[in-house]
Coordinates of C-alpha atoms in Angstrom, one line a residue:
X235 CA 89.4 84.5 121.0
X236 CA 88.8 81.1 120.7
X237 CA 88.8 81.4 116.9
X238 CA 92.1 83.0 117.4
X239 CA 93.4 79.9 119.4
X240 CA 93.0 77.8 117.2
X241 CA 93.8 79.9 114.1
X242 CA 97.2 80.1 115.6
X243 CA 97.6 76.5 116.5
X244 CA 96.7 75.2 112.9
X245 CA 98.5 77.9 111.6
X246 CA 101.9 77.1 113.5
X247 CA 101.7 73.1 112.8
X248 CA 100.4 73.1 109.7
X249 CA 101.3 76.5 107.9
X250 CA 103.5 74.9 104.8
X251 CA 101.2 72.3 104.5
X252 CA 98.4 74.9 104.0
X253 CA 100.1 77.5 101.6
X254 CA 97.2 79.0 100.2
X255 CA 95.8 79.0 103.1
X256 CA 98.7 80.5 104.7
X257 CA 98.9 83.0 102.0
X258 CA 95.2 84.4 102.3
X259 CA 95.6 84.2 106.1
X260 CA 98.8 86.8 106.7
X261 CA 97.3 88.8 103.2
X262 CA 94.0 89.1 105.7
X263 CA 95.3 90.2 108.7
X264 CA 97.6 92.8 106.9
X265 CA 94.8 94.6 105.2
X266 CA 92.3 93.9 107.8
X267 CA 94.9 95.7 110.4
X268 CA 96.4 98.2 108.6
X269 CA 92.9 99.6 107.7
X270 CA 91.4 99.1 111.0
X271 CA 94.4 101.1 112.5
X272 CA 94.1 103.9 109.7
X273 CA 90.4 104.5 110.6
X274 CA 90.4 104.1 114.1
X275 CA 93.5 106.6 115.0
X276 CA 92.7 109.0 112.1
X277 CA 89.1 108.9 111.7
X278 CA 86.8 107.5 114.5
X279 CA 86.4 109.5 117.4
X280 CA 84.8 108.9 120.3
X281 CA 81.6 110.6 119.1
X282 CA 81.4 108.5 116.2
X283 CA 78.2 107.0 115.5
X284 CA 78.8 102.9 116.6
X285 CA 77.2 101.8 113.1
X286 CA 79.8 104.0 111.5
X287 CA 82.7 102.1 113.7
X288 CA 81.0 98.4 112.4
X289 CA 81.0 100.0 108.3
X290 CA 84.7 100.5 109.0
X291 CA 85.3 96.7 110.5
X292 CA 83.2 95.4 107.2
X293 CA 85.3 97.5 105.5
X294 CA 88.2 96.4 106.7
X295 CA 87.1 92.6 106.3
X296 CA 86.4 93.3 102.3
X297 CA 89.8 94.9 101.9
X298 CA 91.4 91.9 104.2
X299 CA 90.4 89.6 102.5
X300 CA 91.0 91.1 98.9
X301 CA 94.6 91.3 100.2
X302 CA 94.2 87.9 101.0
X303 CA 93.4 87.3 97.4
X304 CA 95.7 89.0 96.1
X305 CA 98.5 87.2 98.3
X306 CA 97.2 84.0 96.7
X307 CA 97.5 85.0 93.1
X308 CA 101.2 86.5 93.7
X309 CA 102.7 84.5 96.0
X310 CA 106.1 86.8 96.1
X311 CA 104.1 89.5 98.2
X312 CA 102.8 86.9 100.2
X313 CA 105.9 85.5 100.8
X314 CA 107.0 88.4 101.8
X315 CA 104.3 90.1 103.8
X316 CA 104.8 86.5 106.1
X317 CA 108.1 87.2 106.2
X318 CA 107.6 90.7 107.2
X319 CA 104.9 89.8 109.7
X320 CA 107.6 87.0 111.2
X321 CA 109.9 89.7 111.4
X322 CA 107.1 91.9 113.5
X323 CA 106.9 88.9 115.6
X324 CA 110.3 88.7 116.4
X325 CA 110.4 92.2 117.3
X326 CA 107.7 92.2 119.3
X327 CA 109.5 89.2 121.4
X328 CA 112.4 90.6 121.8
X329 CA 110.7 93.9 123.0
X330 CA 109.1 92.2 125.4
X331 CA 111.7 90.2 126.9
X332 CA 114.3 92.9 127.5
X333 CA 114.3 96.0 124.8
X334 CA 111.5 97.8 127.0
X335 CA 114.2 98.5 129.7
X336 CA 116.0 100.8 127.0
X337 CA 112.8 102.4 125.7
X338 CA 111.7 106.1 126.1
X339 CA 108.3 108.4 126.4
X340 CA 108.6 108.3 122.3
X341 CA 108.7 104.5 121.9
X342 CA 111.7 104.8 119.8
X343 CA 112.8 101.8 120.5
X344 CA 109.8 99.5 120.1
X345 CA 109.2 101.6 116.6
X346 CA 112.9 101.1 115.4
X347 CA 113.1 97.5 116.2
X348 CA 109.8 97.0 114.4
X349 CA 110.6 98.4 111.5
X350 CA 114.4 96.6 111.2
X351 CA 112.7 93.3 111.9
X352 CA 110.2 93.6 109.2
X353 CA 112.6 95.1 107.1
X354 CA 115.1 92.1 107.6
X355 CA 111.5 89.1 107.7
X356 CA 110.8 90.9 103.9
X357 CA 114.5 90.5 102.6
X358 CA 114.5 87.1 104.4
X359 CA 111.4 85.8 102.3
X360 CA 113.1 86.4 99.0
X361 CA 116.3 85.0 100.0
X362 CA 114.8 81.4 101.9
X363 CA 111.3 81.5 101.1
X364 CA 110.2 77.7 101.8
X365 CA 112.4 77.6 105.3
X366 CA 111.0 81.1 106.2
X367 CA 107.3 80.3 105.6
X368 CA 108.2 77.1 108.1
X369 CA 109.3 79.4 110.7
X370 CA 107.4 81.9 110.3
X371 CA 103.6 80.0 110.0
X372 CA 105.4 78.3 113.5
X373 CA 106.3 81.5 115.3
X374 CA 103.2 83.4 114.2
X375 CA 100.7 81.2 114.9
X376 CA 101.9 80.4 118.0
X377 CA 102.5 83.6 119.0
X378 CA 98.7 84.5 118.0
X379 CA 97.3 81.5 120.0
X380 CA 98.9 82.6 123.0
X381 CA 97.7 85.9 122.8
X382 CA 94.2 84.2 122.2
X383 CA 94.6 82.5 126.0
X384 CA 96.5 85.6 127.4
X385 CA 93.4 87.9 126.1
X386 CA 91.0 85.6 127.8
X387 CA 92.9 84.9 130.8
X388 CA 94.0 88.1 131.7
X389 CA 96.5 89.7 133.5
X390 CA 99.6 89.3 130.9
X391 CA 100.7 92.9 129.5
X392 CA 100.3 93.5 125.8
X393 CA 102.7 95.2 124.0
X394 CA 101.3 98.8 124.3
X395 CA 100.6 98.3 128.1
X396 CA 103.9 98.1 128.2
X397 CA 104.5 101.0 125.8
X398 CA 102.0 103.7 127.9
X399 CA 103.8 102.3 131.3
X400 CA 106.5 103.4 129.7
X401 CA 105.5 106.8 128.7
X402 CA 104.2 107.8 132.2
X403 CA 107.4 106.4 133.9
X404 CA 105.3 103.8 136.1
X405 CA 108.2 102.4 138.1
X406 CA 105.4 100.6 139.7
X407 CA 104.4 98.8 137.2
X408 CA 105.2 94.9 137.1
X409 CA 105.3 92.5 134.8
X410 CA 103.3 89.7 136.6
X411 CA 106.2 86.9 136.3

């Protein structure tokens, strides 16, 4: 998580500067999550043998970073995979901060204001690419450095913490500020 720290810290105060590297970076992470999610809620089970769980992270890498690659080469889908990532971000803030009070068992809510805030980063990155990289390299990378020292702290709620309190109507459940 340390890697993550400062990951996010370079990538929030230096993320225009480093626009290749900013590129590759959010083309990683969106093919290294998106296939790490695919195979771990469709495929993996609990049963699964644990080298099979490591093929699929080393799998996942590969396709990361040919994304990442990719990204470089045709900076228009990078531009606007970071803007739909910023828009994820923003989502996920606002979530956090008060659109959890309005949510339900199905997580409507979190998955609608997901998907309109990447919707609206994606549009964003045609429409002010150069200012939206700025922002967005600023808002992501901070956001993933403080979920670096939350992760290793402990004790702050993640977004599907909150999500499953949600589902089984925990009205005990506090946030811890």
């Amino acid at each position: 998580m340390i890697v993550g720290f400062v990951i996010g810290a370079a990538e929030a105060l230096f993320g225009l500067r480093f626009f290749k590297s900013t590129l590759f970076l959010f083309g990683f992470l969106t093919g290294f999550l998106i296939t790490l999610f695919t195979f771990f809620s469709h495929v993996v089970t609990p049963d699964s043998a644990e080298s099979t769980k490591w093929i699929i992270v080393l799998f996942a890498m590969v396709f990361g970073c040919c994304l990442g690659y990719i990204t470089i080469k045709m900076h228009k889908v990078g531009s606007f995979l970071i803007g739909t990532w910023f828009g994820i971000i923003i989502g996920l803030l606002l979530y956090n901060t008060f659109l959890y009070l309005f949510d339900d068992a199905q997580a409507t809510v979190f998955i609608v204001t997901i998907v309109v805030f990447a919707a609206m980063g994606g549009a964003l990155a045609h429409k002010q690419e150069k200012y939206l990289i700025i922002m967005a390299s600023g808002i992501c990378g901070s956001y993933i450095a403080i979920r670096s020292i939350s992760f290793m702290a402990g004790g702050f709620p993640n977004e599907v913490e909150l999500i499953q309190a949600i589902e089984m109507q925990d009205d005990n459940y506090s946030i811890p500020w």
